[in-house]
Short mmCIF file of C-alpha atoms and ligand atoms in Angstrom, two decimals:
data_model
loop_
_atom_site.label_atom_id
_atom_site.label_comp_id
_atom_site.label_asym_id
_atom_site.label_seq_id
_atom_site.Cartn_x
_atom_site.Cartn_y
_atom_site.Cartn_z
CA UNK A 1 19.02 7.68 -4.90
CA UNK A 2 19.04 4.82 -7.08
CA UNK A 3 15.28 3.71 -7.47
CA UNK A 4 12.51 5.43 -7.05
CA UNK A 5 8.76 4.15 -6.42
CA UNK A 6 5.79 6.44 -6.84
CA UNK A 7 3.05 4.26 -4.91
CA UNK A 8 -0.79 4.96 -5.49
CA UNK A 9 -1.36 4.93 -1.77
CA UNK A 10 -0.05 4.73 1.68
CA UNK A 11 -0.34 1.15 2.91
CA UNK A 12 1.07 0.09 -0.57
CA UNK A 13 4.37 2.72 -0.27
CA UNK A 14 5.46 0.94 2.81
CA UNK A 15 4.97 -2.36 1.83
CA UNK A 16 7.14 -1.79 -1.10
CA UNK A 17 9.45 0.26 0.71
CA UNK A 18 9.90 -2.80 3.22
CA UNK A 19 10.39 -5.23 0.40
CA UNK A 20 13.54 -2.79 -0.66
CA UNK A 21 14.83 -2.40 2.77
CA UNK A 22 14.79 -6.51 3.16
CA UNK A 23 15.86 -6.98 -0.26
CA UNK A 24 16.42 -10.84 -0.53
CA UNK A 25 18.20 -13.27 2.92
CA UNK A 26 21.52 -12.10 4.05
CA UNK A 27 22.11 -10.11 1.05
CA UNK A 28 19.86 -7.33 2.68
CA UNK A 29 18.78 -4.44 0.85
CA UNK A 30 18.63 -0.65 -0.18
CA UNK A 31 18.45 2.09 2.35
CA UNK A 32 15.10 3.23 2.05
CA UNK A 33 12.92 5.93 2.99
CA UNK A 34 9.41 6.23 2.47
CA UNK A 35 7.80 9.81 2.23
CA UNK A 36 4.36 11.54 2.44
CA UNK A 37 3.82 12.90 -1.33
CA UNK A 38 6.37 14.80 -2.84
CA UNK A 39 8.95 15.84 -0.52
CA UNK A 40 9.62 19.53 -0.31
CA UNK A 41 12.77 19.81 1.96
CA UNK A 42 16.44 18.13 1.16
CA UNK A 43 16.64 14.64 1.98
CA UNK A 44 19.36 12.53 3.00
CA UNK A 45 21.68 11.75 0.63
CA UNK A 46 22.37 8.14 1.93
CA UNK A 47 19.16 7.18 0.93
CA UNK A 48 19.06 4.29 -1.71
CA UNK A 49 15.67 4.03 -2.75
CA UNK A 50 12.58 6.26 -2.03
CA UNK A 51 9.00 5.57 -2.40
CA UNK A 52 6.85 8.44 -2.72
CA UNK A 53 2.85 8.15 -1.54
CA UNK A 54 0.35 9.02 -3.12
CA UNK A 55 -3.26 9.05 -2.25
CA UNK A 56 -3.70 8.52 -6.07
CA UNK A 57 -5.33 4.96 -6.38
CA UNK A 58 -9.13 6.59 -5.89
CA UNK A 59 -7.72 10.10 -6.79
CA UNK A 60 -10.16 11.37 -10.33
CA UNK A 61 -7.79 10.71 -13.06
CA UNK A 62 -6.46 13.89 -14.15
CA UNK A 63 -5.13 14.45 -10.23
CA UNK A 64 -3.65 11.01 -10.38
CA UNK A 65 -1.53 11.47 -13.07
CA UNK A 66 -0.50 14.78 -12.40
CA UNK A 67 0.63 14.17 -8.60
CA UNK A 68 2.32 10.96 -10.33
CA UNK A 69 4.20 13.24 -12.73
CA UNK A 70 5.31 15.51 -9.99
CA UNK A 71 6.78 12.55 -8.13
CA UNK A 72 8.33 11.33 -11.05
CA UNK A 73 10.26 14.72 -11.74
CA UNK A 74 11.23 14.71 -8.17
CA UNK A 75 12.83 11.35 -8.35
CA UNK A 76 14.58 11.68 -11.59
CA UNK A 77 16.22 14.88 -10.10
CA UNK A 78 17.32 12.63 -7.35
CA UNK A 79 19.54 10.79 -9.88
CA UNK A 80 16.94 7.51 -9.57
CA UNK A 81 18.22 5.52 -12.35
CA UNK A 82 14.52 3.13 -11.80
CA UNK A 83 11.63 4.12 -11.54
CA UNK A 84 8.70 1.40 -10.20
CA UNK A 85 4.94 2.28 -10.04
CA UNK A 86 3.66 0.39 -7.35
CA UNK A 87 -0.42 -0.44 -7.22
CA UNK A 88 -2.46 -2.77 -5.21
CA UNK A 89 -1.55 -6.43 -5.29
CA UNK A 90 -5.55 -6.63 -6.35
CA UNK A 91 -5.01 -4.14 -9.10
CA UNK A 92 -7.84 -1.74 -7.36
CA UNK A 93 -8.87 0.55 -10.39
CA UNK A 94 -11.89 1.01 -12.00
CA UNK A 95 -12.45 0.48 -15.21
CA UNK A 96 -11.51 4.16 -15.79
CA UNK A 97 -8.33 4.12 -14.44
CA UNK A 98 -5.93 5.00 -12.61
CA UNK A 99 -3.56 2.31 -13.52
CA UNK A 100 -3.84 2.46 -17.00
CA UNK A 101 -3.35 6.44 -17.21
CA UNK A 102 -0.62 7.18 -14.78
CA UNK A 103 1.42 4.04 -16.15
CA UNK A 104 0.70 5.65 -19.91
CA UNK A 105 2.22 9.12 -18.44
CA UNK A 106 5.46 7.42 -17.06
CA UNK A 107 5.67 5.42 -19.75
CA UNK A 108 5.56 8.71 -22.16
CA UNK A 109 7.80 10.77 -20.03
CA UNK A 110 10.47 7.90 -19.34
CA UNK A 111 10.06 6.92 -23.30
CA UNK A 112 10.02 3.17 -21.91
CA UNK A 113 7.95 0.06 -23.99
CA UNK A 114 7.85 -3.33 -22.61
CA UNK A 115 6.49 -2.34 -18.94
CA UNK A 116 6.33 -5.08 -17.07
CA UNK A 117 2.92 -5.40 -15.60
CA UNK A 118 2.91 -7.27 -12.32
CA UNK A 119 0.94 -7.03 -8.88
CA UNK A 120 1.58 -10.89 -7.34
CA UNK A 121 2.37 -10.89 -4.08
CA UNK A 122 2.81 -14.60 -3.06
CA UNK A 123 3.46 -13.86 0.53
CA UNK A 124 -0.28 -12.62 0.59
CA UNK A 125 -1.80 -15.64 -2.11
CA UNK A 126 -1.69 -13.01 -5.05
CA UNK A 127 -0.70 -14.90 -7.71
CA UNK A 128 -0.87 -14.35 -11.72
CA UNK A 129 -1.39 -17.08 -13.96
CA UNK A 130 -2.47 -16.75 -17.65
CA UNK A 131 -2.94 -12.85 -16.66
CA UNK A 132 -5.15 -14.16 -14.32
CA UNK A 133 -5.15 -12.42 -10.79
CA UNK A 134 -5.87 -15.20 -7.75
CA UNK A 135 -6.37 -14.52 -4.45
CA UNK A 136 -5.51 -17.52 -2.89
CA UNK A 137 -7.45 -20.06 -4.65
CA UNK A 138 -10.18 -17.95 -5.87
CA UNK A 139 -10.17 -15.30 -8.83
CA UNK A 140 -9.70 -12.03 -7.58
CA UNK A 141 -13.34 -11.35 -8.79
CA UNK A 142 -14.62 -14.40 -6.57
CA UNK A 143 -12.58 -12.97 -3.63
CA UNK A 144 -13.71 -10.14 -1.68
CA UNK A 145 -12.60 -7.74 -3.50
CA UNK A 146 -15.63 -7.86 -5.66
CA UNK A 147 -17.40 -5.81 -3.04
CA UNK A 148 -14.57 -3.21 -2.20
CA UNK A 149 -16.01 0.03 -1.52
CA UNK A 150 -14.17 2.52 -3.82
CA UNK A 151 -13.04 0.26 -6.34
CA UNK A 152 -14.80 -3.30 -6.71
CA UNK A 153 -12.39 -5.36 -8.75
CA UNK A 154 -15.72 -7.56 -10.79
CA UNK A 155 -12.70 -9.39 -13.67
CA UNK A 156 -9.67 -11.61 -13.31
CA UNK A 157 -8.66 -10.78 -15.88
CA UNK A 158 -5.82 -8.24 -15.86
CA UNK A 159 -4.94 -7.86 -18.94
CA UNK A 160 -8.63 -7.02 -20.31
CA UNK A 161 -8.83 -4.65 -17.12
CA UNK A 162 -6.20 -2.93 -18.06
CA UNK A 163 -7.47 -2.44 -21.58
CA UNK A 164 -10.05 -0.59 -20.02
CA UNK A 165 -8.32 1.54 -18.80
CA UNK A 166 -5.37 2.51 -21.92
CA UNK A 167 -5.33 2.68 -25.30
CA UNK A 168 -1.79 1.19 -25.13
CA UNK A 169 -1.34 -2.40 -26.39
CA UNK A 170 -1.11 -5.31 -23.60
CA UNK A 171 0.73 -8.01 -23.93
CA UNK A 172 1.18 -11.56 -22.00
CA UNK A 173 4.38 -12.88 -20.64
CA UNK A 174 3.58 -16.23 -19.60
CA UNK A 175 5.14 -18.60 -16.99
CA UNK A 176 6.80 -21.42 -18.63
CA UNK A 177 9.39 -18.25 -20.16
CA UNK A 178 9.92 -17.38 -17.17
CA UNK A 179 10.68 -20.22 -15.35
CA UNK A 180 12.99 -20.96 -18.08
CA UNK A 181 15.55 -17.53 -16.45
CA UNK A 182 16.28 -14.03 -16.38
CA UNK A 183 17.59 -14.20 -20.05
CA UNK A 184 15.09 -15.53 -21.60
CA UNK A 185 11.83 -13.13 -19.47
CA UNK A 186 14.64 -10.36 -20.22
CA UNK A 187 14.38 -11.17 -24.44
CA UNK A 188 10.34 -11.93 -24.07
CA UNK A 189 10.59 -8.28 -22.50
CA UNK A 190 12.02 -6.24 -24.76
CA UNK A 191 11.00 -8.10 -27.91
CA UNK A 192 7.20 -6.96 -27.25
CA UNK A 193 6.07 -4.92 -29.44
CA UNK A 194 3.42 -3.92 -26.91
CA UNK A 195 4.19 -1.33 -24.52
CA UNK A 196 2.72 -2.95 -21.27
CA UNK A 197 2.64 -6.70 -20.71
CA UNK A 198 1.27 -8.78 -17.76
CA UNK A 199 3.53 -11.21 -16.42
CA UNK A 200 2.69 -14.36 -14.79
CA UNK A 201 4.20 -15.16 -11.69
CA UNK A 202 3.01 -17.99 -9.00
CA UNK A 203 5.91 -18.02 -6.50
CA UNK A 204 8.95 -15.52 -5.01
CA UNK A 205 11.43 -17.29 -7.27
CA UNK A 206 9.26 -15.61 -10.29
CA UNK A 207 9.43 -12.41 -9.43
CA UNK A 208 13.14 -13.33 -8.56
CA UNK A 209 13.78 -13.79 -12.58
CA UNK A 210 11.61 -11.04 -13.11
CA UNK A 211 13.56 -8.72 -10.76
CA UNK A 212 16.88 -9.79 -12.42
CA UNK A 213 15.30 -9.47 -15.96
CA UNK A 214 14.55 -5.90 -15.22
CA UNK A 215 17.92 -4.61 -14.42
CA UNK A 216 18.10 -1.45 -16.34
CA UNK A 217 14.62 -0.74 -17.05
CA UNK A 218 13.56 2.59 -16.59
CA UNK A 219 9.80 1.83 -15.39
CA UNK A 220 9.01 -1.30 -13.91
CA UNK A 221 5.16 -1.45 -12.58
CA UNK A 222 3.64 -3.83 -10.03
CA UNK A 223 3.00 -4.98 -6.57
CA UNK A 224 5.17 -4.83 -3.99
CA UNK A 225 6.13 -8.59 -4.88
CA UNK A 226 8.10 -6.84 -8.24
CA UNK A 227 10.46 -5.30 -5.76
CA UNK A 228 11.65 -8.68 -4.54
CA UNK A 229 14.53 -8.65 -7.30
CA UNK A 230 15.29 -4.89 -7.42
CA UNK A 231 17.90 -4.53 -5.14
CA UNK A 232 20.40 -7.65 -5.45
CA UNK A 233 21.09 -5.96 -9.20
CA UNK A 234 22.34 -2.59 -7.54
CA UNK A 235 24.00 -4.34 -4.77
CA UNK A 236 25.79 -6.84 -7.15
CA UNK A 237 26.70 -3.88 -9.46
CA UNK A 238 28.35 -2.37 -6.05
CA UNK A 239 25.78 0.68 -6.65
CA UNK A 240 24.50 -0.75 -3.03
CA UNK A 241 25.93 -2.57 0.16
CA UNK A 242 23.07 -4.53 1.13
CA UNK A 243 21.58 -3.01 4.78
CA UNK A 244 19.47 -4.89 6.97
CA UNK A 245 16.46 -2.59 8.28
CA UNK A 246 16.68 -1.83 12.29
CA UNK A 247 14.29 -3.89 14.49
CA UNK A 248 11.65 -2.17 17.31
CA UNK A 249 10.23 1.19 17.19
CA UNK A 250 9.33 2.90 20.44
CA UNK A 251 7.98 3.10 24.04
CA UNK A 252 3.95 4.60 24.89
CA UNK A 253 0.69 4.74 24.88
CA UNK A 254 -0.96 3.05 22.37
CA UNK A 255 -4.15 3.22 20.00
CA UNK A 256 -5.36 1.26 17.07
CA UNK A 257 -7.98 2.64 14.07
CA UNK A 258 -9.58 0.67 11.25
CA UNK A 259 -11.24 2.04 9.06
CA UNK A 260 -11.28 -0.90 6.54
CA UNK A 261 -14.21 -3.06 5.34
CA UNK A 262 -11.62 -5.78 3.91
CA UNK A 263 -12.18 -9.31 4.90
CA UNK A 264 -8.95 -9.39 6.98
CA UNK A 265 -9.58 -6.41 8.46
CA UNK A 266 -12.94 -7.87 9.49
CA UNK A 267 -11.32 -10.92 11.38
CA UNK A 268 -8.79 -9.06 13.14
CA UNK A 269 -11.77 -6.63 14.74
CA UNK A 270 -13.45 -9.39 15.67
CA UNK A 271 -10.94 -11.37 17.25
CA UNK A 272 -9.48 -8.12 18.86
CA UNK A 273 -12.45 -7.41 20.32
CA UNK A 274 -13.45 -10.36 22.43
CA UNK A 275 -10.33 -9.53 24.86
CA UNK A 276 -10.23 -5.33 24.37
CA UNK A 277 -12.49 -2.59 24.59
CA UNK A 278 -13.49 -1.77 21.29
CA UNK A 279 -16.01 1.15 19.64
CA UNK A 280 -18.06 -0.01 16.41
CA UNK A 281 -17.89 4.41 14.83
CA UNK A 282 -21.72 4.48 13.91
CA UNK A 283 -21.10 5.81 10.15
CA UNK A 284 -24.55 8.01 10.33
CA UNK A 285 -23.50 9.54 13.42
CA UNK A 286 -20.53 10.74 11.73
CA UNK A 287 -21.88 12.03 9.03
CA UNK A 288 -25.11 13.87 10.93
CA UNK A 289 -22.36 15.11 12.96
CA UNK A 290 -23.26 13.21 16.18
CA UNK A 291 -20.14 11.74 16.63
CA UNK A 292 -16.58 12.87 16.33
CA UNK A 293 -12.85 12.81 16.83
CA UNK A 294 -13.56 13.31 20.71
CA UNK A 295 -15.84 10.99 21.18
CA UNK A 296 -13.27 8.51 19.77
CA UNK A 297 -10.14 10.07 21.92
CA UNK A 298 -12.43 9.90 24.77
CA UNK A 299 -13.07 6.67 24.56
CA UNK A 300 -9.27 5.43 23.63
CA UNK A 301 -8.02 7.82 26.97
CA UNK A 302 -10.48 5.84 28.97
CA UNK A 303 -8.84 2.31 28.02
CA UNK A 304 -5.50 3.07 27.25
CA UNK A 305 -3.13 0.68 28.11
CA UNK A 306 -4.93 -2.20 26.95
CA UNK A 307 -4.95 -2.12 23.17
CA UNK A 308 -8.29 0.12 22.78
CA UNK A 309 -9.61 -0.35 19.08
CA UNK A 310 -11.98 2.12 17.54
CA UNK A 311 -13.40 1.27 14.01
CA UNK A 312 -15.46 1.91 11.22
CA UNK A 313 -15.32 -1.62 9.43
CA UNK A 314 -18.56 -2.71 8.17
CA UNK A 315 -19.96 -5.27 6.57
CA UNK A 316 -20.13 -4.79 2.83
CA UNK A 317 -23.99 -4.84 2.38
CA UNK A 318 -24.29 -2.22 5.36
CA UNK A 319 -21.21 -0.28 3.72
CA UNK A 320 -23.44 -0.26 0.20
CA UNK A 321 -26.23 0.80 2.12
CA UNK A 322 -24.45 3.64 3.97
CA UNK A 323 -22.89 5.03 0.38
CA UNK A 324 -25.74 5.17 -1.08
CA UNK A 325 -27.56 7.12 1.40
CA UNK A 326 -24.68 9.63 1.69
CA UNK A 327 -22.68 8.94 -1.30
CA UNK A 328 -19.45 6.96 -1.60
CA UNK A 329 -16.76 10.04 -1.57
CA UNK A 330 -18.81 12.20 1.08
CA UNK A 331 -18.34 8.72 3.41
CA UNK A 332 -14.43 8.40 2.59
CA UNK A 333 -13.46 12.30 2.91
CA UNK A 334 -15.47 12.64 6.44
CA UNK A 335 -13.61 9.04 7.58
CA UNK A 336 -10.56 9.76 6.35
CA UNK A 337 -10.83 13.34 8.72
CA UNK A 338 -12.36 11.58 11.50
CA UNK A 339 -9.17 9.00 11.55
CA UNK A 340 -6.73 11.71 11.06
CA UNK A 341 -8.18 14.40 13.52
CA UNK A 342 -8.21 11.42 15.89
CA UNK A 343 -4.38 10.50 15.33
CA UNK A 344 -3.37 14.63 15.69
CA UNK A 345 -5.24 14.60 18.89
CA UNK A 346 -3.92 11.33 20.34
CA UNK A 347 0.00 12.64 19.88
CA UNK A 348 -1.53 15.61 21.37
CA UNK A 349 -1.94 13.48 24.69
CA UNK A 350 1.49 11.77 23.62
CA UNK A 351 0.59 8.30 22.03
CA UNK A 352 3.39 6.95 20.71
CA UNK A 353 1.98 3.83 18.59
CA UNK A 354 -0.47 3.87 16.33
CA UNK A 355 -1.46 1.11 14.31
CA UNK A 356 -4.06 2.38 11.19
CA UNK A 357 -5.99 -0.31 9.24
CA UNK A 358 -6.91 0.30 5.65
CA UNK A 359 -5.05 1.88 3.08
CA UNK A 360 -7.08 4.95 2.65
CA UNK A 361 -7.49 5.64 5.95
CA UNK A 362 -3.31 5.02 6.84
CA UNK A 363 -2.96 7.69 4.09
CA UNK A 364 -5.28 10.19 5.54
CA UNK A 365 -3.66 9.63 8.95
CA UNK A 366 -0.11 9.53 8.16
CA UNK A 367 -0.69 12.24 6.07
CA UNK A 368 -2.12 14.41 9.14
CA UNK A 369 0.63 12.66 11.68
CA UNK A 370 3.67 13.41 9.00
CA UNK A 371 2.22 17.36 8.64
CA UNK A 372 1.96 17.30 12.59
CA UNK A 373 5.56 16.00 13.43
CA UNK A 374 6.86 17.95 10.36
CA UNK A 375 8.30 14.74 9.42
CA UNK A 376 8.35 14.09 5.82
CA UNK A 377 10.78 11.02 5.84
CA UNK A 378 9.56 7.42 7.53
CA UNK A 379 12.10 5.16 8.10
CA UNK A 380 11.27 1.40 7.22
CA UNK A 381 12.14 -1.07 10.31
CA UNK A 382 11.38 -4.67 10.58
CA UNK A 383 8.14 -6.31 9.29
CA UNK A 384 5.37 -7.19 11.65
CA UNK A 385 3.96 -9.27 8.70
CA UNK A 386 4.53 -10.08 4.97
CA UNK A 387 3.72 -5.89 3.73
CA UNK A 388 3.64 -4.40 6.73
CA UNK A 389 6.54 -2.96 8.31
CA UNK A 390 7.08 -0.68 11.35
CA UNK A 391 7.54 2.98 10.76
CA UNK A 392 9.49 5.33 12.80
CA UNK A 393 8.61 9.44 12.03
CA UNK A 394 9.56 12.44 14.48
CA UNK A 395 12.97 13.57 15.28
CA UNK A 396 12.53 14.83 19.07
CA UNK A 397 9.90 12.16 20.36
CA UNK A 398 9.70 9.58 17.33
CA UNK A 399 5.99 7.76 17.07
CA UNK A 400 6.13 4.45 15.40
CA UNK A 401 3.34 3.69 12.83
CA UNK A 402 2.00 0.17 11.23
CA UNK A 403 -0.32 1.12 8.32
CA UNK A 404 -2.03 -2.29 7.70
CA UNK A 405 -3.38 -2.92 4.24
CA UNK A 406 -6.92 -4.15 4.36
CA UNK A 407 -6.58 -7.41 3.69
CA UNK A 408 -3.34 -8.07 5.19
CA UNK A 409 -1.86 -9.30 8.33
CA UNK A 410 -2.57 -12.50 10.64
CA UNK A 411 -5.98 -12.44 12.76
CA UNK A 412 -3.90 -11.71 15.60
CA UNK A 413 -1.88 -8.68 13.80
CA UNK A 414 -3.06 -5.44 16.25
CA UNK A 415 -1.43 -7.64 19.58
CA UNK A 416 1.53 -8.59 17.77
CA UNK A 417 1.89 -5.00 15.67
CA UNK A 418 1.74 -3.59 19.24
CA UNK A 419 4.09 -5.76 21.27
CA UNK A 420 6.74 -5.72 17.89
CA UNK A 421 6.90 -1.83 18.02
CA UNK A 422 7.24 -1.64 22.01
CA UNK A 423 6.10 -1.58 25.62
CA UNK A 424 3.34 0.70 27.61
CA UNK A 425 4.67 3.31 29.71
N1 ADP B 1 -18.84 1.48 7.65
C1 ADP B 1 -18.47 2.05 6.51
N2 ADP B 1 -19.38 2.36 5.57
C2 ADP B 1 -19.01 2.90 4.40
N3 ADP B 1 -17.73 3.15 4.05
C3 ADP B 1 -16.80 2.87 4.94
C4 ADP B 1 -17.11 2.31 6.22
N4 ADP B 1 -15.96 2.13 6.89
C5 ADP B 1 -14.98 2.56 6.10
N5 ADP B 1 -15.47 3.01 4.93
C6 ADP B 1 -14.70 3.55 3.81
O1 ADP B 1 -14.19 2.44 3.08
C7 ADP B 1 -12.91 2.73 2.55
C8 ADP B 1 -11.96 1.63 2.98
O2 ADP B 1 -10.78 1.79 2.26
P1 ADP B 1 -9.36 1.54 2.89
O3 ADP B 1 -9.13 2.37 4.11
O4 ADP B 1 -8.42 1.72 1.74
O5 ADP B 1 -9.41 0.04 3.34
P2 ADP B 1 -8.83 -1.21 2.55
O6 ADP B 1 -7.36 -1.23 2.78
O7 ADP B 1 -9.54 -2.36 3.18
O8 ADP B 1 -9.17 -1.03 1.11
C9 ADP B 1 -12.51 4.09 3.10
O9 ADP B 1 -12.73 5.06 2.11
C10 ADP B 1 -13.46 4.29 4.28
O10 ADP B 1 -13.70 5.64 4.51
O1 LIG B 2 -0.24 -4.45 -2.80
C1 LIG B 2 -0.94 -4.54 -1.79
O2 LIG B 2 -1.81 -5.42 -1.64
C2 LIG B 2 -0.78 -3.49 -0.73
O3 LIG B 2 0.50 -2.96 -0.74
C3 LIG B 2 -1.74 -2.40 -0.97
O4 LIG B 2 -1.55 -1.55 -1.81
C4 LIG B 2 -2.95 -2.49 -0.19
O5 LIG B 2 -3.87 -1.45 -0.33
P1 LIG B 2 -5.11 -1.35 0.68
O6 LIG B 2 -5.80 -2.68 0.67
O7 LIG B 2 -5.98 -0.25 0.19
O8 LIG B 2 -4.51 -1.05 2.00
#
């Protein structure tokens, strides 16, 4: 294995882990394999790169940087010459951490200074400018991340959020150095005396330089956007032959869960469910026990074969409203089972697609769907959107996945996520 990527959640690993598969045009890129934690069992030695989930990003600290540790070991003693910490392209911490802390922890055990600090994701309208996080062409604390539910992102400002969260020094590595080459962001790198620094970066061909500037560095830590230069220098090298990830996924029945609040998330819902039969999950039901797994599989058997949609996406002033009547981790653990219990039950009664929306809840179901299948490898295929590629898991009969970040995809994305990863039977 030549890099590794320990990402904070689910949604994030295989949007990474697509941006490493692609790599950049024709060129292609690594071999890659994303897998569900820490893998226990060999894995195949063809693989180039590996990206590791965690469910870290809301984990309490201490478990964050532990189960980031693990991974780490794991992937050094896979030879990874790289290792990249991947977090939200919205930098979702709180002010506590668990950026800050699990990037100090790498940063101890690799012995690296200089880190580059970068979530943009252009693709998505995350850009960084003056350490500034947009999303499109609002702050990211005028965009609606302000009201996430686990971790409302209330400053811009990335570098002072990160000082929050580290007693490390942050530095800035604006735009006009990078624009002026790799050389040049590679010497504004390594001449810092701090050991993280934000970089600015507005378009692909930034975090093109930035990719190129970063050949060698032992911890690199961003979005998914910081990938975008990561494999041409191990395919130029010859370390890599530059692969281009296998289109489709499979044949089935078909089922699609949401359990995000996101805007995007929101808009897709709505626009799914003016043409499909869809089932609002009525959160105090679940958590009085009223309403569960079957009642969601029942429901899903009844329409399948035309897209059904269950979901638990909310506006955010009934979501605030719901945590604080039964507090925000009691509502997230008894989702994140009522998703997952659903999955194991519909590949039970052989679905074969699944597309999950939200980060936490694609973690908590491809966690339960990976255990299931015994299945600790995905394999990355082509992207249904910029983030979101299709995952393949099971060896005998294969189920393909999309885990859908909150706030990504086109308003159309469960028809098209559907149709890209194959036909009703
Ligand atoms: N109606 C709701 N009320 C309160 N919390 C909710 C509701 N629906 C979902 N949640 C919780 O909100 C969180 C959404 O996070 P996540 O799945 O990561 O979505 P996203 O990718 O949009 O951040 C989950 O912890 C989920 O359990
Ligand atoms: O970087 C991103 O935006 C995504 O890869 C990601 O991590 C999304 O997380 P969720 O919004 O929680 O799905």
């Amino acid at each position: 294995m030549l890099i590794g990527v320990i990402a904070d959640d689910f949604t994030g690993a295989s949007d990474i882990a697509s941006t490493l598969a692609k790599g950049i045009g024709a060129e292609g890129g690594l071999k890659t394999a994303q897998f569900s934690g820490v893998p226990t069992a060999p894995v195949s030695a063809e693989i180039e790169a590996g990206v590791i989930s965690l469910k870290s990003r809301s984990a309490p600290v201490e478990q964050a940087v532990e189960d980031s540790l693990r991974a780490l070991e794991w992937l050094l003693a896979q030879g990874c010459s790289q290792i990249v910490f991947k977090y939200c392209s919205t930098f979702d911490s709180t002010p506590k951490g668990n950026i800050g802390p699990v990037a100090d922890a790498l940063a101890d055990r690799l012995n690296a200074s200089g880190i580059v600090v970068c979530p943009a994701f252009p693709a998505t309208g995350r850009s960084i400018y003056q350490g500034y996080l947009f999303v499109g062409d609002v702050l990211l604390s005028e965009s609606g991340m302000r009201n996430h539910p686990l971790t409302p992102m209330t400053d811009a400002n990335i570098r002072r959020w990160l000082g929050h969260q580290t007693d490390s020094s942050v530095d800035h590595l604006p735009l006009p150095r990078i624009i002026k080459g790799a050389a040049e962001t590679h010497k504004a790198l390594s001449e810092s005396r701090a050991r993280f620094v934000v970089a600015d970066a507005i378009l692909d061909e930034h975090l093109v330089t930035l990719g190129a500037a970063l050949d060698g560095a032992p911890l690199v830590t961003g979005g998914s956007g910081i990938a975008l230069g990561l494999p041409r220098n191990f395919i130029r090298s010859g370390q890599a032959k530059g692969t281009v990830p296998a289109k489709g996924g499979v044949s089935g029945k078909a089922a699609i869960l949401a359990g995000s609040c996101s805007g995007a998330t929101r808009g897709q819902v709505d626009l799914h469910m003016q043409s499909h039969p869809s089932f609002a999950i009525d959160v105090p039901d679940v958590m009085e026990g009223r309403l569960g797994s079957q009642d969601l599989v029942a429901f899903i058997e009844k329409h399948s074969g035309n897209a059904p949609l269950v979901y638990s996406s909310g506006a955010p002033e009934d979501v605030r409203k719901i945590q604080d009547r039964f507090g925000v981790e009691a509502v997230a653990a008894r989702l994140d089972k009522l998703f997952s219990e659903t999955a194991c039950a519909l590949l039970d009664l052989d679905y074969r697609r699944i597309v999950v929306a939200g980060g936490e809840t694609s973690g908590a179901v491809a966690q339960a769907v990976a255990d299931k299948l015994k299945s600790p490898a995905l394999e990355i295929r082509a992207e249904i959107d910029p983030g979101v590629p299709i995952l393949m898991l099971g060896d005998d009969r294969p189920v393909a996945l999309a885990l859908k970040s909150g706030n990504f995809g086109s308003v159309d994305f469960f028809v098209k996520a559907l149709s890209m990863m194959g036909d009703e039977t």
